[in-house]
């Protein structure tokens, strides 16, 4: 039987005893696998340079996809370095991937559960037996529950261009399955950007250095965009002012000119206060708004956009101030009215611009200050500086501020500010979103669309736990989990645990015995980067990169695509899934101008020079204009113009709940990990901290008898999360900051307490709209 003592340790006792020794040292057999696999690290003889072989790959989890060079010797991975000449430099996590490859908890064979779920009692089985079991369970599920009974979860553990797509396509070829709707990460940003500017992913990192004013709004690039933070430092050396809006004095604030603490979830109120001042002080860029945006579109009394023809979606009407006529917005040589006083008297329509002003008008400086707890003079200075210090850039980048209940409005309000001031489409301006090569070139789906896919209602990703437990929208009998740490990353961990226990057959494909794999019925061992061939043409790097196989995987570990190819053969569509990997790489690249041969020489960027999204005011909507009035939001019964809705799970939104749980918890990403990935990396545990922290303000600590360094619990009705208190003024009073990504085996994830409400416009994740209390451990 396969039973690792370390997994059995109680999560409380484990961390208590750890101190500075590091987690691995506790386990009697902790280093056994590592030792077998790393003779070279212990060798005294020097390896000649000529004996090395090098391979390239990319750090494929949801970070910046830095290009990495692996050095191998006699089939073993010796070290990983940042690839010379690549545009960003990898970090400690990237070079510590050798410790991921040779980790003591690497899965080397399929494992079948034999004990209770979560107790880590498995027996090794052959791949053939594993595939038999999967096939049997899929067939039984479809027979008994229909394709609805199948559920696939994928996310960000490996964002290459092959694996997740192949997984989703496999289930489509089975006839369909239940899928996740939205994203834990940033679907609120998508819900704002797609209708407003016509695409998602538009990063401005190339021209950060050209900016004069950088507003990091609810995000922390010094940690989370670390590999190009040098651009921010360069901007400051060039004289730019950098301002951080965050309830926490984060690592970026430590390098900035100003930190503006804010009450979590109130960012849209701040934006509206700024917009009111910018409009009233006439700091808008009117020529830009008239030429490149839908601010001039006419809206009637029923709050409907006026169109020339109902059949032509793009036939928005405007009022031409030259001819005093209502005309289509794309009529040449017009000067469309922007403000109400440019319209004729006695009319029953107005402009989108006026509607924006009406939404902003109630947000006086006093009211904005009261809602956000930002001093009035700070708001005035912030608004004036942003609007007048050009070019100004807002760094949004999948921010913490949009992982809140109305996150789509937060993201949209930042675009409003940029558009109103003409701070977009220019060097050093814009909204820095995550982005990558997909904004620069077109790539193809690797698998042709499945012929017959049953439409099946999805599960909003934040509700995966609760909906499965309550059989919404239908019972799930078979759950395939890959590239995703559901036990650490989905909100409301206790509910997710119940769901994992409820579903009769849970398959987890991972390369480590992760917190999620502990709850599997069948664990499938998969490769890490450098153990298979793949392609990265994704959303975080501006380069297309080949991922080369450098070493053999341990034991029986296989690439995810190998598993789907074998299964597809059993279901009669092997020809679609069982081609050589090169076929899928070539399919993805076809027509992009980039070939595998080019990539063999190194990473390729599809365009030259600085990337400036929406250059010269050309947007990717069908009108090529940026839109402020969003009919999709109106269709969902939300305001089509950015509005501030108070967050429900907050001290003001739920005063009764706040009596029990008066602190607002926000999440933070750590330098030690990308989510739960690297969370158990031996080198990182050694040089970075090895226990979770809770940042709490001295006044909040004092009233709870908490001292710096005490073990404490963050808790609410959903669960509790244990961590060490850091008593500090680096967090706003009334707010605590929780660490993202700690494993169950390390004391458990902060997701034990996070809100599993669904962000309404994008099916997003509201982990930063969470009420808790904190108590000292007895
Ligand atoms: N080292 C490292 N880098 C990463 C990752 C990682 O795990 N580790 N993850 C990657 C991924 S997937 C993502 S999405 C990005 C995320 O990148 P970021 O958005 O920069 O990361 P977070 O730490 O989630 O959030 C940033 C800040 O938001 C603040 N915040 C929370 N709620 C609010 C609010 O309501 N208003 C305001 N104004 N601020 C708020 C938090 O205090 C935190 O400091 O990072 C990527 N890069
Ligand atoms: N509490 C809290 N929760 C959060 C957040 C937060 O700030 N706080 N942030 C949210 C955000 S922004 C994001 S993006 C998500 C990220 O959430 P996830 O995408 O779930 O991230 P990870 O925890 O890194 O889990 C990825 C898993 O994939 C595995 N893996 C790596 N490579 C492969 C592979 O090739 N094949 C397979 N099958 N598996 C592989 C890794 O070992 C790891 O177990 O978390 C969200 N959840
Ligand atoms: S973790 Fe992020 S910054 Fe570090 S090497 Fe990987 S992609 Fe680059
Ligand atoms: Mo994310």
mmCIF file of N, CA and C in Angstrom, residues 592-704:
data_model
loop_
_atom_site.group_PDB
_atom_site.id
_atom_site.type_symbol
_atom_site.label_atom_id
_atom_site.label_comp_id
_atom_site.label_asym_id
_atom_site.label_seq_id
_atom_site.Cartn_x
_atom_site.Cartn_y
_atom_site.Cartn_z
ATOM 1 N N UNK A 592 0.184 31.671 -38.460
ATOM 2 C CA UNK A 592 0.630 32.758 -37.576
ATOM 3 C C UNK A 592 1.942 33.363 -38.052
ATOM 4 N N UNK A 593 2.560 32.695 -39.030
ATOM 5 C CA UNK A 593 3.870 33.178 -39.493
ATOM 6 C C UNK A 593 5.010 32.637 -38.653
ATOM 7 N N UNK A 594 4.667 31.872 -37.628
ATOM 8 C CA UNK A 594 5.703 31.300 -36.767
ATOM 9 C C UNK A 594 5.702 29.784 -36.961
ATOM 10 N N UNK A 595 6.876 29.204 -37.075
ATOM 11 C CA UNK A 595 6.949 27.759 -37.290
ATOM 12 C C UNK A 595 7.751 27.109 -36.165
ATOM 13 N N UNK A 596 7.571 25.795 -36.104
ATOM 14 C CA UNK A 596 8.306 25.025 -35.089
ATOM 15 C C UNK A 596 9.817 25.194 -35.283
ATOM 16 N N UNK A 597 10.239 25.225 -36.546
ATOM 17 C CA UNK A 597 11.675 25.358 -36.836
ATOM 18 C C UNK A 597 12.206 26.677 -36.257
ATOM 19 N N UNK A 598 11.422 27.730 -36.400
ATOM 20 C CA UNK A 598 11.852 29.020 -35.838
ATOM 21 C C UNK A 598 11.968 28.911 -34.317
ATOM 22 N N UNK A 599 11.005 28.236 -33.728
ATOM 23 C CA UNK A 599 10.969 28.158 -32.264
ATOM 24 C C UNK A 599 12.111 27.310 -31.708
ATOM 25 N N UNK A 600 12.567 26.367 -32.519
ATOM 26 C CA UNK A 600 13.685 25.536 -32.053
ATOM 27 C C UNK A 600 14.923 26.391 -31.770
ATOM 28 N N UNK A 601 15.014 27.509 -32.458
ATOM 29 C CA UNK A 601 16.175 28.395 -32.244
ATOM 30 C C UNK A 601 15.970 29.293 -31.032
ATOM 31 N N UNK A 602 14.743 29.418 -30.575
ATOM 32 C CA UNK A 602 14.477 30.259 -29.402
ATOM 33 C C UNK A 602 13.098 30.886 -29.486
ATOM 34 N N UNK A 603 12.683 31.585 -28.426
ATOM 35 C CA UNK A 603 11.352 32.192 -28.389
ATOM 36 C C UNK A 603 11.181 33.228 -29.504
ATOM 37 N N UNK A 604 9.968 33.310 -30.038
ATOM 38 C CA UNK A 604 9.696 34.253 -31.133
ATOM 39 C C UNK A 604 8.575 35.216 -30.729
ATOM 40 N N UNK A 605 8.822 36.492 -30.947
ATOM 41 C CA UNK A 605 7.790 37.507 -30.683
ATOM 42 C C UNK A 605 7.166 37.860 -32.030
ATOM 43 N N UNK A 606 5.831 37.806 -32.146
ATOM 44 C CA UNK A 606 5.211 38.005 -33.453
ATOM 45 C C UNK A 606 5.334 39.421 -33.989
ATOM 46 N N UNK A 607 5.511 40.417 -33.116
ATOM 47 C CA UNK A 607 5.603 41.792 -33.623
ATOM 48 C C UNK A 607 6.866 42.447 -33.075
ATOM 49 N N UNK A 608 7.346 43.416 -33.795
ATOM 50 C CA UNK A 608 8.554 44.119 -33.342
ATOM 51 C C UNK A 608 8.171 45.421 -32.647
ATOM 52 N N UNK A 609 9.073 45.916 -31.857
ATOM 53 C CA UNK A 609 8.875 47.231 -31.226
ATOM 54 C C UNK A 609 7.934 47.153 -30.036
ATOM 55 N N UNK A 610 7.739 48.301 -29.393
ATOM 56 C CA UNK A 610 6.883 48.357 -28.210
ATOM 57 C C UNK A 610 5.434 48.029 -28.569
ATOM 58 N N UNK A 611 4.809 47.236 -27.760
ATOM 59 C CA UNK A 611 3.406 46.886 -27.974
ATOM 60 C C UNK A 611 2.542 47.926 -27.284
ATOM 61 N N UNK A 612 1.705 48.592 -28.045
ATOM 62 C CA UNK A 612 0.825 49.624 -27.480
ATOM 63 C C UNK A 612 -0.614 49.257 -27.823
ATOM 64 N N UNK A 613 -1.328 48.664 -26.851
ATOM 65 C CA UNK A 613 -2.710 48.267 -27.140
ATOM 66 C C UNK A 613 -3.556 49.472 -27.528
ATOM 67 N N UNK A 614 -4.427 49.298 -28.494
ATOM 68 C CA UNK A 614 -5.367 50.325 -28.974
ATOM 69 C C UNK A 614 -4.615 51.568 -29.452
ATOM 70 N N UNK A 615 -3.514 51.270 -30.120
ATOM 71 C CA UNK A 615 -2.675 52.344 -30.641
ATOM 72 C C UNK A 615 -3.534 53.322 -31.453
ATOM 73 N N UNK A 616 -3.325 54.578 -31.240
ATOM 74 C CA UNK A 616 -4.022 55.635 -31.985
ATOM 75 C C UNK A 616 -5.544 55.547 -31.868
ATOM 76 N N UNK A 617 -6.007 54.999 -30.760
ATOM 77 C CA UNK A 617 -7.448 55.035 -30.523
ATOM 78 C C UNK A 617 -8.271 54.048 -31.326
ATOM 79 N N UNK A 618 -7.625 53.035 -31.870
ATOM 80 C CA UNK A 618 -8.391 52.017 -32.598
ATOM 81 C C UNK A 618 -8.677 50.858 -31.632
ATOM 82 N N UNK A 619 -9.942 50.642 -31.365
ATOM 83 C CA UNK A 619 -10.320 49.566 -30.438
ATOM 84 C C UNK A 619 -10.761 48.342 -31.225
ATOM 85 N N UNK A 620 -10.930 47.235 -30.512
ATOM 86 C CA UNK A 620 -11.223 45.973 -31.209
ATOM 87 C C UNK A 620 -12.715 45.636 -31.225
ATOM 88 N N UNK A 621 -13.551 46.602 -30.867
ATOM 89 C CA UNK A 621 -14.994 46.383 -30.984
ATOM 90 C C UNK A 621 -15.366 46.452 -32.464
ATOM 91 N N UNK A 622 -16.597 46.091 -32.785
ATOM 92 C CA UNK A 622 -16.989 46.094 -34.195
ATOM 93 C C UNK A 622 -17.047 47.518 -34.755
ATOM 94 N N UNK A 623 -17.179 48.527 -33.887
ATOM 95 C CA UNK A 623 -17.185 49.912 -34.377
ATOM 96 C C UNK A 623 -15.788 50.538 -34.335
ATOM 97 N N UNK A 624 -14.838 49.807 -33.802
ATOM 98 C CA UNK A 624 -13.473 50.306 -33.556
ATOM 99 C C UNK A 624 -13.452 51.428 -32.516
ATOM 100 N N UNK A 625 -14.569 51.612 -31.824
ATOM 101 C CA UNK A 625 -14.626 52.627 -30.767
ATOM 102 C C UNK A 625 -14.717 51.946 -29.410
ATOM 103 N N UNK A 626 -14.313 52.653 -28.383
ATOM 104 C CA UNK A 626 -14.466 52.128 -27.027
ATOM 105 C C UNK A 626 -15.854 52.482 -26.532
ATOM 106 N N UNK A 627 -16.495 51.545 -25.864
ATOM 107 C CA UNK A 627 -17.870 51.751 -25.415
ATOM 108 C C UNK A 627 -17.952 51.894 -23.906
ATOM 109 N N UNK A 628 -18.743 52.860 -23.476
ATOM 110 C CA UNK A 628 -18.992 53.065 -22.039
ATOM 111 C C UNK A 628 -20.329 52.457 -21.619
ATOM 112 N N UNK A 629 -21.279 52.500 -22.529
ATOM 113 C CA UNK A 629 -22.648 52.041 -22.231
ATOM 114 C C UNK A 629 -22.727 50.591 -22.681
ATOM 115 N N UNK A 630 -22.879 49.675 -21.718
ATOM 116 C CA UNK A 630 -22.754 48.254 -22.047
ATOM 117 C C UNK A 630 -24.109 47.563 -21.951
ATOM 118 N N UNK A 631 -24.622 47.218 -23.115
ATOM 119 C CA UNK A 631 -25.963 46.614 -23.151
ATOM 120 C C UNK A 631 -25.986 45.224 -22.522
ATOM 121 N N UNK A 632 -24.864 44.508 -22.602
ATOM 122 C CA UNK A 632 -24.800 43.172 -21.963
ATOM 123 C C UNK A 632 -25.089 43.273 -20.467
ATOM 124 N N UNK A 633 -24.597 44.329 -19.831
ATOM 125 C CA UNK A 633 -24.841 44.472 -18.385
ATOM 126 C C UNK A 633 -26.314 44.798 -18.147
ATOM 127 N N UNK A 634 -26.843 45.636 -19.036
ATOM 128 C CA UNK A 634 -28.261 46.008 -18.928
ATOM 129 C C UNK A 634 -29.137 44.761 -19.088
ATOM 130 N N UNK A 635 -28.754 43.888 -20.027
ATOM 131 C CA UNK A 635 -29.522 42.657 -20.242
ATOM 132 C C UNK A 635 -29.549 41.790 -18.989
ATOM 133 N N UNK A 636 -28.504 41.921 -18.159
ATOM 134 C CA UNK A 636 -28.472 41.136 -16.913
ATOM 135 C C UNK A 636 -29.087 41.901 -15.744
ATOM 136 N N UNK A 637 -29.803 42.990 -16.079
ATOM 137 C CA UNK A 637 -30.454 43.817 -15.055
ATOM 138 C C UNK A 637 -29.483 44.547 -14.143
ATOM 139 N N UNK A 638 -28.318 44.874 -14.678
ATOM 140 C CA UNK A 638 -27.384 45.761 -13.965
ATOM 141 C C UNK A 638 -27.246 47.042 -14.771
ATOM 142 N N UNK A 639 -26.738 48.062 -14.123
ATOM 143 C CA UNK A 639 -26.627 49.337 -14.813
ATOM 144 C C UNK A 639 -25.686 49.223 -16.015
ATOM 145 N N UNK A 640 -26.100 49.771 -17.168
ATOM 146 C CA UNK A 640 -25.222 49.739 -18.342
ATOM 147 C C UNK A 640 -24.062 50.729 -18.231
ATOM 148 N N UNK A 641 -24.164 51.646 -17.286
ATOM 149 C CA UNK A 641 -23.101 52.620 -17.021
ATOM 150 C C UNK A 641 -22.506 52.251 -15.667
ATOM 151 N N UNK A 642 -21.200 52.390 -15.532
ATOM 152 C CA UNK A 642 -20.559 52.019 -14.261
ATOM 153 C C UNK A 642 -21.229 52.702 -13.079
ATOM 154 N N UNK A 643 -21.567 51.904 -12.110
ATOM 155 C CA UNK A 643 -22.298 52.351 -10.921
ATOM 156 C C UNK A 643 -21.620 51.712 -9.716
ATOM 157 N N UNK A 644 -21.758 52.336 -8.577
ATOM 158 C CA UNK A 644 -21.197 51.715 -7.372
ATOM 159 C C UNK A 644 -22.293 50.969 -6.619
ATOM 160 N N UNK A 645 -22.157 49.661 -6.534
ATOM 161 C CA UNK A 645 -23.025 48.863 -5.671
ATOM 162 C C UNK A 645 -22.193 48.444 -4.456
ATOM 163 N N UNK A 646 -22.642 48.728 -3.238
ATOM 164 C CA UNK A 646 -21.854 48.298 -2.077
ATOM 165 C C UNK A 646 -21.768 46.770 -2.019
ATOM 166 N N UNK A 647 -20.637 46.291 -1.588
ATOM 167 C CA UNK A 647 -20.398 44.846 -1.478
ATOM 168 C C UNK A 647 -21.243 44.289 -0.339
ATOM 169 N N UNK A 648 -21.911 43.174 -0.606
ATOM 170 C CA UNK A 648 -22.801 42.607 0.415
ATOM 171 C C UNK A 648 -21.991 42.098 1.613
ATOM 172 N N UNK A 649 -20.988 41.252 1.352
ATOM 173 C CA UNK A 649 -20.226 40.740 2.504
ATOM 174 C C UNK A 649 -19.137 41.761 2.865
ATOM 175 N N UNK A 650 -19.578 42.794 3.591
ATOM 176 C CA UNK A 650 -18.660 43.837 4.053
ATOM 177 C C UNK A 650 -19.259 44.390 5.328
ATOM 178 N N UNK A 651 -18.512 45.195 6.048
ATOM 179 C CA UNK A 651 -19.032 45.696 7.327
ATOM 180 C C UNK A 651 -20.266 46.576 7.118
ATOM 181 N N UNK A 652 -20.287 47.347 6.028
ATOM 182 C CA UNK A 652 -21.472 48.179 5.798
ATOM 183 C C UNK A 652 -22.581 47.385 5.102
ATOM 184 N N UNK A 653 -22.215 46.430 4.263
ATOM 185 C CA UNK A 653 -23.213 45.659 3.502
ATOM 186 C C UNK A 653 -23.953 44.641 4.358
ATOM 187 N N UNK A 654 -23.338 44.114 5.401
ATOM 188 C CA UNK A 654 -23.966 43.109 6.270
ATOM 189 C C UNK A 654 -23.680 43.429 7.732
ATOM 190 N N UNK A 655 -24.327 44.474 8.256
ATOM 191 C CA UNK A 655 -24.012 44.885 9.634
ATOM 192 C C UNK A 655 -24.249 43.770 10.668
ATOM 193 N N UNK A 656 -25.267 42.928 10.440
ATOM 194 C CA UNK A 656 -25.536 41.838 11.395
ATOM 195 C C UNK A 656 -24.387 40.842 11.408
ATOM 196 N N UNK A 657 -23.999 40.403 10.214
ATOM 197 C CA UNK A 657 -22.886 39.447 10.088
ATOM 198 C C UNK A 657 -21.597 40.058 10.649
ATOM 199 N N UNK A 658 -21.459 41.367 10.439
ATOM 200 C CA UNK A 658 -20.238 42.046 10.873
ATOM 201 C C UNK A 658 -20.122 42.116 12.397
ATOM 202 N N UNK A 659 -21.246 41.907 13.095
ATOM 203 C CA UNK A 659 -21.132 41.852 14.556
ATOM 204 C C UNK A 659 -20.320 40.627 14.960
ATOM 205 N N UNK A 660 -20.541 39.517 14.235
ATOM 206 C CA UNK A 660 -19.774 38.291 14.502
ATOM 207 C C UNK A 660 -18.392 38.338 13.858
ATOM 208 N N UNK A 661 -18.363 38.868 12.647
ATOM 209 C CA UNK A 661 -17.127 38.835 11.847
ATOM 210 C C UNK A 661 -16.809 40.246 11.374
ATOM 211 N N UNK A 662 -16.207 41.051 12.243
ATOM 212 C CA UNK A 662 -16.083 42.485 11.931
ATOM 213 C C UNK A 662 -14.885 42.855 11.054
ATOM 214 N N UNK A 663 -14.057 41.883 10.711
ATOM 215 C CA UNK A 663 -12.856 42.234 9.926
ATOM 216 C C UNK A 663 -13.047 41.850 8.463
ATOM 217 N N UNK A 664 -12.559 42.698 7.566
ATOM 218 C CA UNK A 664 -12.631 42.393 6.136
ATOM 219 C C UNK A 664 -11.306 41.743 5.731
ATOM 220 N N UNK A 665 -11.404 40.543 5.175
ATOM 221 C CA UNK A 665 -10.167 39.828 4.796
ATOM 222 C C UNK A 665 -9.889 40.013 3.318
ATOM 223 N N UNK A 666 -8.641 40.362 3.008
ATOM 224 C CA UNK A 666 -8.215 40.382 1.601
ATOM 225 C C UNK A 666 -7.103 39.344 1.428
ATOM 226 N N UNK A 667 -6.951 38.914 0.202
ATOM 227 C CA UNK A 667 -5.966 37.883 -0.134
ATOM 228 C C UNK A 667 -4.713 38.531 -0.694
ATOM 229 N N UNK A 668 -3.601 37.841 -0.558
ATOM 230 C CA UNK A 668 -2.417 38.307 -1.285
ATOM 231 C C UNK A 668 -1.639 37.128 -1.856
ATOM 232 N N UNK A 669 -1.061 37.378 -3.018
ATOM 233 C CA UNK A 669 -0.180 36.398 -3.647
ATOM 234 C C UNK A 669 1.216 36.574 -3.054
ATOM 235 N N UNK A 670 1.922 35.486 -2.966
ATOM 236 C CA UNK A 670 3.223 35.522 -2.296
ATOM 237 C C UNK A 670 4.376 35.314 -3.267
ATOM 238 N N UNK A 671 5.535 35.844 -2.866
ATOM 239 C CA UNK A 671 6.731 35.628 -3.686
ATOM 240 C C UNK A 671 7.159 34.163 -3.634
ATOM 241 N N UNK A 672 6.716 33.423 -2.627
ATOM 242 C CA UNK A 672 7.198 32.054 -2.465
ATOM 243 C C UNK A 672 6.490 31.064 -3.381
ATOM 244 N N UNK A 673 5.357 31.448 -3.926
ATOM 245 C CA UNK A 673 4.605 30.454 -4.699
ATOM 246 C C UNK A 673 3.816 31.152 -5.789
ATOM 247 N N UNK A 674 3.344 30.384 -6.742
ATOM 248 C CA UNK A 674 2.292 30.876 -7.617
ATOM 249 C C UNK A 674 1.081 30.042 -7.223
ATOM 250 N N UNK A 675 0.187 30.666 -6.497
ATOM 251 C CA UNK A 675 -0.931 29.952 -5.890
ATOM 252 C C UNK A 675 -0.368 28.813 -5.037
ATOM 253 N N UNK A 676 -0.868 27.585 -5.239
ATOM 254 C CA UNK A 676 -0.299 26.510 -4.408
ATOM 255 C C UNK A 676 0.947 25.911 -5.062
ATOM 256 N N UNK A 677 1.202 26.283 -6.323
ATOM 257 C CA UNK A 677 2.365 25.710 -7.001
ATOM 258 C C UNK A 677 3.652 26.244 -6.369
ATOM 259 N N UNK A 678 4.598 25.391 -6.170
ATOM 260 C CA UNK A 678 5.863 25.656 -5.472
ATOM 261 C C UNK A 678 5.689 25.712 -3.957
ATOM 262 N N UNK A 679 4.444 25.544 -3.506
ATOM 263 C CA UNK A 679 4.196 25.647 -2.075
ATOM 264 C C UNK A 679 5.000 24.665 -1.263
ATOM 265 N N UNK A 680 5.409 23.572 -1.861
ATOM 266 C CA UNK A 680 6.168 22.544 -1.142
ATOM 267 C C UNK A 680 7.586 22.427 -1.685
ATOM 268 N N UNK A 681 8.036 23.466 -2.385
ATOM 269 C CA UNK A 681 9.372 23.384 -2.975
ATOM 270 C C UNK A 681 10.424 23.565 -1.884
ATOM 271 N N UNK A 682 11.253 22.556 -1.759
ATOM 272 C CA UNK A 682 12.255 22.496 -0.685
ATOM 273 C C UNK A 682 13.149 23.738 -0.624
ATOM 274 N N UNK A 683 13.660 24.172 -1.775
ATOM 275 C CA UNK A 683 14.555 25.338 -1.774
ATOM 276 C C UNK A 683 13.812 26.580 -1.302
ATOM 277 N N UNK A 684 12.573 26.707 -1.772
ATOM 278 C CA UNK A 684 11.823 27.912 -1.424
ATOM 279 C C UNK A 684 11.457 27.891 0.055
ATOM 280 N N UNK A 685 11.096 26.726 0.552
ATOM 281 C CA UNK A 685 10.797 26.626 1.987
ATOM 282 C C UNK A 685 12.031 27.004 2.813
ATOM 283 N N UNK A 686 13.190 26.686 2.282
ATOM 284 C CA UNK A 686 14.417 27.001 3.002
ATOM 285 C C UNK A 686 14.703 28.502 3.033
ATOM 286 N N UNK A 687 14.580 29.147 1.885
ATOM 287 C CA UNK A 687 15.019 30.543 1.836
ATOM 288 C C UNK A 687 13.891 31.544 2.037
ATOM 289 N N UNK A 688 12.633 31.108 1.806
ATOM 290 C CA UNK A 688 11.501 31.998 2.048
ATOM 291 C C UNK A 688 10.823 31.528 3.325
ATOM 292 N N UNK A 689 9.750 32.181 3.711
ATOM 293 C CA UNK A 689 9.141 31.704 4.949
ATOM 294 C C UNK A 689 8.337 30.425 4.702
ATOM 295 N N UNK A 690 8.185 29.685 5.783
ATOM 296 C CA UNK A 690 7.531 28.397 5.632
ATOM 297 C C UNK A 690 6.244 28.281 6.449
ATOM 298 N N UNK A 691 5.708 29.406 6.879
ATOM 299 C CA UNK A 691 4.376 29.348 7.489
ATOM 300 C C UNK A 691 3.527 30.502 6.971
ATOM 301 N N UNK A 692 2.204 30.271 6.935
ATOM 302 C CA UNK A 692 1.310 31.350 6.513
ATOM 303 C C UNK A 692 1.247 32.480 7.531
ATOM 304 N N UNK A 693 1.036 33.669 7.043
ATOM 305 C CA UNK A 693 0.915 34.857 7.899
ATOM 306 C C UNK A 693 -0.474 35.478 7.766
ATOM 307 N N UNK A 694 -0.864 36.176 8.818
ATOM 308 C CA UNK A 694 -2.050 37.047 8.757
ATOM 309 C C UNK A 694 -1.588 38.430 9.175
ATOM 310 N N UNK A 695 -1.736 39.398 8.300
ATOM 311 C CA UNK A 695 -1.378 40.768 8.678
ATOM 312 C C UNK A 695 -2.570 41.404 9.369
ATOM 313 N N UNK A 696 -2.340 41.937 10.568
ATOM 314 C CA UNK A 696 -3.431 42.530 11.336
ATOM 315 C C UNK A 696 -2.943 43.827 11.962
ATOM 316 N N UNK A 697 -3.828 44.836 11.979
ATOM 317 C CA UNK A 697 -3.468 46.154 12.494
ATOM 318 C C UNK A 697 -3.308 46.101 14.018
ATOM 319 N N UNK A 698 -2.361 46.854 14.590
ATOM 320 C CA UNK A 698 -2.138 46.810 16.045
ATOM 321 C C UNK A 698 -3.411 47.013 16.863
ATOM 322 N N UNK A 699 -4.305 47.919 16.453
ATOM 323 C CA UNK A 699 -5.528 48.144 17.232
ATOM 324 C C UNK A 699 -6.447 46.921 17.205
ATOM 325 N N UNK A 700 -6.515 46.267 16.028
ATOM 326 C CA UNK A 700 -7.349 45.059 15.925
ATOM 327 C C UNK A 700 -6.717 43.911 16.716
ATOM 328 N N UNK A 701 -5.394 43.882 16.756
ATOM 329 C CA UNK A 701 -4.697 42.833 17.508
ATOM 330 C C UNK A 701 -4.867 43.051 19.007
ATOM 331 N N UNK A 702 -4.703 44.296 19.420
ATOM 332 C CA UNK A 702 -4.779 44.631 20.848
ATOM 333 C C UNK A 702 -6.130 44.219 21.428
ATOM 334 N N UNK A 703 -7.195 44.570 20.709
ATOM 335 C CA UNK A 703 -8.533 44.278 21.244
ATOM 336 C C UNK A 703 -8.803 42.774 21.285
ATOM 337 N N UNK A 704 -7.975 41.990 20.634
ATOM 338 C CA UNK A 704 -8.155 40.530 20.633
ATOM 339 C C UNK A 704 -7.049 39.809 21.416
#
